[in-house]
Short mmCIF file of C-alpha atoms in Angstrom, two decimals:
data_model
loop_
_atom_site.label_atom_id
_atom_site.label_comp_id
_atom_site.label_asym_id
_atom_site.label_seq_id
_atom_site.Cartn_x
_atom_site.Cartn_y
_atom_site.Cartn_z
CA MET A 103 -156.90 -106.05 53.39
CA ASP A 104 -153.47 -107.39 52.48
CA ILE A 105 -151.57 -110.55 53.35
CA LEU A 106 -147.94 -109.60 54.07
CA HIS A 107 -145.09 -112.00 54.77
CA ARG A 108 -141.32 -111.54 55.10
CA VAL A 109 -138.89 -114.38 54.56
CA GLY A 110 -135.10 -114.47 54.34
CA ILE A 111 -133.38 -116.90 52.01
CA GLU A 112 -129.70 -117.75 52.28
CA ALA A 113 -128.96 -117.54 48.57
CA PRO A 114 -128.05 -114.94 45.94
CA VAL A 115 -130.92 -112.72 44.83
CA SER A 116 -130.58 -114.02 41.25
CA LYS A 117 -131.53 -117.55 42.39
CA VAL A 118 -134.58 -116.29 44.27
CA TYR A 119 -135.62 -114.15 41.31
CA ALA A 120 -135.34 -117.18 38.99
CA ALA A 121 -137.63 -119.16 41.31
CA LEU A 122 -140.27 -116.43 41.08
CA SER A 123 -139.94 -115.35 37.47
CA THR A 124 -139.86 -118.62 35.52
CA ILE A 125 -142.47 -121.36 35.06
CA GLU A 126 -139.91 -123.99 36.13
CA GLY A 127 -139.08 -121.97 39.23
CA ILE A 128 -142.70 -121.50 40.31
CA ALA A 129 -143.29 -125.22 39.78
CA GLY A 130 -140.54 -125.88 42.30
CA TRP A 131 -142.27 -124.29 45.28
CA TRP A 132 -145.95 -123.48 44.58
CA THR A 133 -147.47 -126.18 42.37
CA LYS A 134 -145.89 -128.68 40.03
CA GLN A 135 -148.77 -127.95 37.68
CA THR A 136 -147.64 -124.50 36.57
CA THR A 137 -148.05 -123.51 32.92
CA GLY A 138 -148.19 -120.40 30.75
CA VAL A 139 -145.73 -117.65 29.90
CA SER A 140 -143.81 -115.72 32.55
CA GLY A 141 -143.03 -112.58 30.56
CA PRO A 142 -144.46 -109.07 30.64
CA GLY A 143 -148.13 -109.29 29.65
CA GLY A 144 -148.01 -113.10 29.73
CA ILE A 145 -150.34 -115.33 31.72
CA VAL A 146 -149.08 -117.69 34.41
CA GLU A 147 -151.50 -120.49 35.25
CA VAL A 148 -151.31 -122.56 38.41
CA HIS A 149 -153.36 -125.73 38.84
CA PHE A 150 -153.96 -127.77 41.95
CA VAL A 151 -154.82 -131.47 41.94
CA SER A 152 -155.64 -133.89 44.73
CA PRO A 153 -153.27 -136.79 45.47
CA SER A 154 -155.54 -138.93 43.26
CA GLY A 155 -155.12 -136.49 40.36
CA GLU A 156 -158.53 -134.79 40.52
CA ARG A 157 -158.48 -131.05 39.76
CA ILE A 158 -159.35 -129.05 42.85
CA GLY A 159 -158.67 -125.49 41.69
CA GLY A 160 -156.38 -123.02 39.99
CA MET A 161 -155.72 -119.42 39.09
CA SER A 162 -154.65 -117.42 36.05
CA MET A 163 -152.47 -114.40 36.68
CA LYS A 164 -151.33 -111.70 34.29
CA VAL A 165 -147.66 -110.77 34.61
CA MET A 166 -147.70 -107.01 35.31
CA ALA A 167 -144.02 -106.51 36.09
CA LEU A 168 -140.77 -108.42 36.10
CA VAL A 169 -137.84 -106.36 37.37
CA ARG A 170 -134.65 -108.39 37.30
CA ASP A 171 -133.46 -109.37 40.80
CA SER A 172 -135.93 -106.92 42.32
CA ALA A 173 -139.68 -107.47 41.79
CA VAL A 174 -142.40 -109.73 40.39
CA HIS A 175 -146.02 -108.58 40.17
CA TRP A 176 -149.01 -110.69 39.10
CA HIS A 177 -152.65 -109.60 38.72
CA VAL A 178 -155.19 -112.38 39.30
CA GLU A 179 -157.59 -112.68 36.37
CA SER A 180 -159.41 -115.91 37.22
CA GLY A 181 -159.63 -118.35 40.08
CA PRO A 182 -161.52 -118.30 43.38
CA GLU A 183 -164.04 -115.43 43.43
CA GLU A 184 -162.19 -113.77 46.34
CA TRP A 185 -158.91 -113.73 44.39
CA ILE A 186 -160.13 -112.11 41.19
CA GLY A 187 -158.77 -108.58 40.88
CA THR A 188 -156.20 -109.05 43.63
CA ASP A 189 -152.45 -108.56 43.19
CA VAL A 190 -149.59 -110.85 44.20
CA MET A 191 -146.22 -109.15 44.58
CA PHE A 192 -142.71 -110.14 45.57
CA GLU A 193 -140.03 -107.54 46.33
CA LEU A 194 -136.44 -108.69 46.70
CA SER A 195 -133.45 -107.11 48.38
CA GLU A 196 -130.11 -108.29 49.73
CA ASP A 197 -129.09 -108.10 53.38
CA GLY A 198 -125.76 -109.73 54.18
CA ASP A 199 -125.96 -113.44 53.35
CA TYR A 200 -129.73 -113.25 52.87
CA THR A 201 -132.10 -112.37 50.09
CA ILE A 202 -135.13 -110.81 51.76
CA VAL A 203 -138.49 -111.52 50.11
CA ARG A 204 -141.28 -109.12 50.97
CA PHE A 205 -144.43 -110.91 49.82
CA ALA A 206 -147.80 -109.22 49.46
CA HIS A 207 -151.21 -110.47 48.35
CA LYS A 208 -153.05 -107.18 48.07
CA HIS A 209 -156.48 -105.75 47.52
CA TRP A 210 -158.68 -108.41 49.09
CA ARG A 211 -162.15 -106.90 49.36
CA GLU A 212 -162.94 -108.47 52.74
CA ALA A 213 -161.16 -110.20 55.60
CA VAL A 214 -163.20 -113.38 55.12
CA GLU A 215 -162.18 -116.72 56.62
CA PHE A 216 -160.69 -117.73 53.26
CA PHE A 217 -158.30 -114.76 53.63
CA ALA A 218 -157.02 -116.26 56.90
CA HIS A 219 -156.71 -119.70 55.23
CA CYS A 220 -154.74 -118.22 52.34
CA SER A 221 -152.50 -116.26 54.73
CA MET A 222 -151.46 -119.58 56.33
CA LYS A 223 -151.05 -121.31 52.95
CA TRP A 224 -148.90 -118.48 51.58
CA ALA A 225 -146.68 -118.77 54.67
CA THR A 226 -146.15 -122.47 53.98
CA PHE A 227 -145.40 -121.72 50.33
CA MET A 228 -142.87 -119.04 51.38
CA LEU A 229 -141.14 -121.72 53.49
CA SER A 230 -141.32 -124.01 50.45
CA LEU A 231 -139.72 -121.26 48.32
CA LYS A 232 -136.96 -120.88 50.94
CA ASP A 233 -136.31 -124.65 50.97
CA PHE A 234 -136.45 -124.88 47.18
CA VAL A 235 -133.87 -122.13 46.67
CA GLU A 236 -131.61 -123.16 49.55
CA THR A 237 -131.70 -126.94 49.08
CA GLY A 238 -133.29 -127.64 45.69
CA ARG A 239 -136.27 -129.33 47.37
CA GLY A 240 -139.49 -127.38 47.92
CA LYS A 241 -142.94 -128.66 48.80
CA PRO A 242 -145.04 -127.67 45.80
CA SER A 243 -148.60 -128.98 45.44
CA PRO A 244 -149.64 -131.79 45.59
CA ALA A 245 -146.88 -132.27 48.22
CA ASP A 246 -147.81 -128.98 49.92
CA VAL A 247 -148.21 -128.67 53.70
CA LYS A 248 -151.85 -129.24 54.67
CA ILE A 249 -153.05 -126.73 57.23
CA ASP A 250 -156.76 -127.30 57.74
CA ASN A 251 -159.89 -129.03 56.40
CA TRP A 252 -159.94 -126.81 53.29
CA ASN A 253 -156.53 -128.23 52.44
CA MET B 88 -153.86 -103.80 60.05
CA ASP B 89 -154.50 -107.32 61.31
CA ILE B 90 -152.67 -110.62 60.91
CA LEU B 91 -155.26 -113.35 60.34
CA HIS B 92 -154.56 -117.09 60.09
CA ARG B 93 -156.81 -120.16 59.96
CA VAL B 94 -155.62 -123.60 60.95
CA GLY B 95 -157.45 -126.90 61.40
CA ILE B 96 -156.36 -129.32 64.11
CA GLU B 97 -157.45 -132.94 64.15
CA ALA B 98 -158.26 -133.08 67.87
CA PRO B 99 -161.12 -132.29 70.26
CA VAL B 100 -161.67 -128.60 70.92
CA SER B 101 -160.95 -129.12 74.64
CA LYS B 102 -157.37 -130.18 73.83
CA VAL B 103 -156.80 -127.13 71.66
CA TYR B 104 -158.31 -124.85 74.29
CA ALA B 105 -155.99 -126.33 76.93
CA ALA B 106 -152.98 -125.59 74.71
CA LEU B 107 -154.03 -121.94 74.47
CA SER B 108 -155.36 -121.28 77.95
CA THR B 109 -152.69 -122.75 80.25
CA ILE B 110 -149.05 -121.78 80.84
CA GLU B 111 -147.99 -125.41 80.23
CA GLY B 112 -149.96 -125.47 76.97
CA ILE B 113 -148.49 -122.23 75.63
CA ALA B 114 -145.00 -123.50 76.53
CA GLY B 115 -145.66 -126.50 74.27
CA TRP B 116 -145.97 -124.54 71.02
CA TRP B 117 -144.86 -120.89 71.41
CA THR B 118 -141.93 -120.64 73.79
CA LYS B 119 -140.70 -122.98 76.50
CA GLN B 120 -140.03 -119.87 78.58
CA THR B 121 -143.68 -119.03 79.35
CA THR B 122 -144.56 -117.80 82.84
CA GLY B 123 -147.30 -115.91 84.65
CA VAL B 124 -150.96 -116.59 85.35
CA SER B 125 -153.42 -117.58 82.64
CA GLY B 126 -156.65 -116.49 84.32
CA PRO B 127 -158.96 -113.54 83.74
CA GLY B 128 -156.97 -110.38 84.51
CA GLY B 129 -153.76 -112.35 84.87
CA ILE B 130 -150.55 -111.66 83.00
CA VAL B 131 -148.96 -114.20 80.65
CA GLU B 132 -145.28 -113.59 79.97
CA VAL B 133 -143.38 -115.11 77.08
CA HIS B 134 -139.60 -114.94 76.87
CA PHE B 135 -137.32 -115.78 73.98
CA VAL B 136 -133.71 -116.85 74.33
CA SER B 137 -131.03 -117.64 71.79
CA PRO B 138 -129.67 -121.21 71.51
CA SER B 139 -126.82 -120.07 73.79
CA GLY B 140 -129.31 -118.92 76.43
CA GLU B 141 -129.08 -115.15 75.87
CA ARG B 142 -132.36 -113.26 76.22
CA ILE B 143 -133.48 -111.85 72.87
CA GLY B 144 -136.96 -110.55 73.70
CA GLY B 145 -140.34 -111.14 75.24
CA MET B 146 -143.85 -109.84 75.78
CA SER B 147 -146.31 -109.44 78.65
CA MET B 148 -149.97 -109.91 77.83
CA LYS B 149 -153.01 -109.30 79.96
CA VAL B 150 -155.63 -112.05 79.78
CA MET B 151 -158.80 -110.23 78.67
CA ALA B 152 -161.04 -113.25 78.08
CA LEU B 153 -161.01 -117.02 78.51
CA VAL B 154 -164.17 -118.67 77.19
CA ARG B 155 -164.03 -122.40 77.67
CA ASP B 156 -163.54 -124.31 74.39
CA SER B 157 -164.32 -121.13 72.47
CA ALA B 158 -162.03 -118.11 72.80
CA VAL B 159 -158.80 -116.72 74.27
CA HIS B 160 -157.97 -113.00 74.14
CA TRP B 161 -154.74 -111.33 75.24
CA HIS B 162 -153.88 -107.62 75.25
CA VAL B 163 -150.18 -106.84 74.84
CA GLU B 164 -148.90 -104.60 77.61
CA SER B 165 -145.15 -104.71 77.02
CA GLY B 166 -142.76 -106.06 74.43
CA PRO B 167 -141.63 -104.75 71.04
CA GLU B 168 -142.85 -101.18 70.50
CA GLU B 169 -145.02 -102.27 67.55
CA TRP B 170 -146.83 -104.86 69.71
CA ILE B 171 -147.80 -102.64 72.62
CA GLY B 172 -151.56 -102.07 72.62
CA THR B 173 -152.26 -104.81 70.09
CA ASP B 174 -154.58 -107.77 70.72
CA VAL B 175 -153.97 -111.47 70.16
CA MET B 176 -157.12 -113.58 69.80
CA PHE B 177 -157.95 -117.22 69.16
CA GLU B 178 -161.49 -118.34 68.29
CA LEU B 179 -162.25 -122.04 68.28
CA SER B 180 -165.02 -124.03 66.60
CA GLU B 181 -165.57 -127.64 65.61
CA ASP B 182 -166.01 -128.83 62.04
CA GLY B 183 -166.21 -132.60 61.67
CA ASP B 184 -162.96 -134.17 62.87
CA TYR B 185 -161.29 -130.76 63.09
CA THR B 186 -161.05 -127.98 65.59
CA ILE B 187 -160.77 -124.78 63.58
CA VAL B 188 -158.59 -122.05 65.07
CA ARG B 189 -159.19 -118.54 63.80
CA PHE B 190 -156.15 -116.59 64.92
CA ALA B 191 -155.95 -112.79 64.88
CA HIS B 192 -153.24 -110.35 65.91
CA LYS B 193 -155.19 -107.10 65.68
CA HIS B 194 -154.71 -103.36 65.85
CA TRP B 195 -151.22 -102.94 64.47
CA ARG B 196 -150.76 -99.24 63.82
CA GLU B 197 -148.80 -99.71 60.59
CA ALA B 198 -148.01 -102.43 58.07
CA VAL B 199 -144.29 -102.17 58.75
CA GLU B 200 -141.80 -104.83 57.68
CA PHE B 201 -141.89 -106.25 61.22
CA PHE B 202 -145.63 -106.91 60.69
CA ALA B 203 -144.76 -109.12 57.70
CA HIS B 204 -142.07 -110.88 59.75
CA CYS B 205 -144.52 -111.54 62.58
CA SER B 206 -147.18 -112.77 60.14
CA MET B 207 -144.74 -115.48 58.98
CA LYS B 208 -143.65 -116.31 62.54
CA TRP B 209 -147.26 -116.63 63.73
CA ALA B 210 -147.92 -119.02 60.84
CA THR B 211 -145.02 -121.22 61.95
CA PHE B 212 -146.29 -121.11 65.55
CA MET B 213 -149.81 -122.10 64.37
CA LEU B 214 -148.22 -125.13 62.69
CA SER B 215 -146.35 -125.76 65.94
CA LEU B 216 -149.66 -125.57 67.85
CA LYS B 217 -151.19 -128.05 65.40
CA ASP B 218 -148.27 -130.47 65.82
CA PHE B 219 -148.24 -130.05 69.58
CA VAL B 220 -151.93 -130.87 69.97
CA GLU B 221 -151.99 -133.66 67.35
CA THR B 222 -148.71 -135.37 68.22
CA GLY B 223 -147.54 -133.97 71.56
CA ARG B 224 -144.47 -132.42 69.91
CA GLY B 225 -144.53 -128.76 68.93
CA LYS B 226 -141.64 -126.49 67.98
CA PRO B 227 -141.62 -123.85 70.71
CA SER B 228 -138.75 -121.38 70.98
CA PRO B 229 -135.78 -121.89 71.07
CA ALA B 230 -136.58 -124.79 68.70
CA ASP B 231 -138.85 -122.57 66.58
CA VAL B 232 -138.66 -122.48 62.79
CA LYS B 233 -136.29 -119.72 61.66
CA ILE B 234 -137.68 -117.74 58.75
CA ASP B 235 -135.31 -114.85 58.08
CA ASN B 236 -132.33 -112.86 59.39
CA TRP B 237 -134.43 -111.39 62.22
CA ASN B 238 -134.99 -114.95 63.41
#
């Protein structure tokens, strides 16, 4: 089971790639609490805190591939049980005034309810990525869009 | 291949069910141009127009099941080639102050790029449904959130 989303961003591919391939970029749309090293073989760590500052979760992802202006691939090493061993991938291409992002979160073992929750959350983060690149203002956690009672 | 989303709406299940099971409800979050009969065996038709009023697409769906405060199931009879024969389902349950909507668009034949586009669009319409039920103001087409160069 894979989560697949497509989003189009009105910006040069190099700006979108920077938002996906650097710690500062990821912090602009996914979670402000992003640390680690975004280089081949490096580990990117994302942390999520509640509005009151309490830690509510996080993931560590190994950087499997960084292809300039084309692709980013992470392999999830730790985090929620359902995420471990899954792969998060972004493929970029240009189409007129748009950079097209083909997002995939692959290799889920089961289509559990948490899969459906994460599918919605990834969609909101893809809109956050679009806003961040187009306007400089994303909605990274803890300012992320809340979609249900799991957050 | 299935699109699966989970959203939590802070409202009684009966209000969410009404938004999914009546023509007026569907027009409040998906597309203002919704017609047909939302009853068992009826046909619900959704139409999409550009801001200038030009028709850009639509689907006809047979109502397969309406289970009060619990489930809505449509079978797509006409529309985009990739949608024909697929099933759109909403399952509702209550969890504390929330009504949980488990959305599924099932039985896609292939994970084509249009699948990924529709996954994102459905996510924005689930947020529109949430806003419509919670606040009375959704973002149905043609005021829907634009996500890429396909719309």
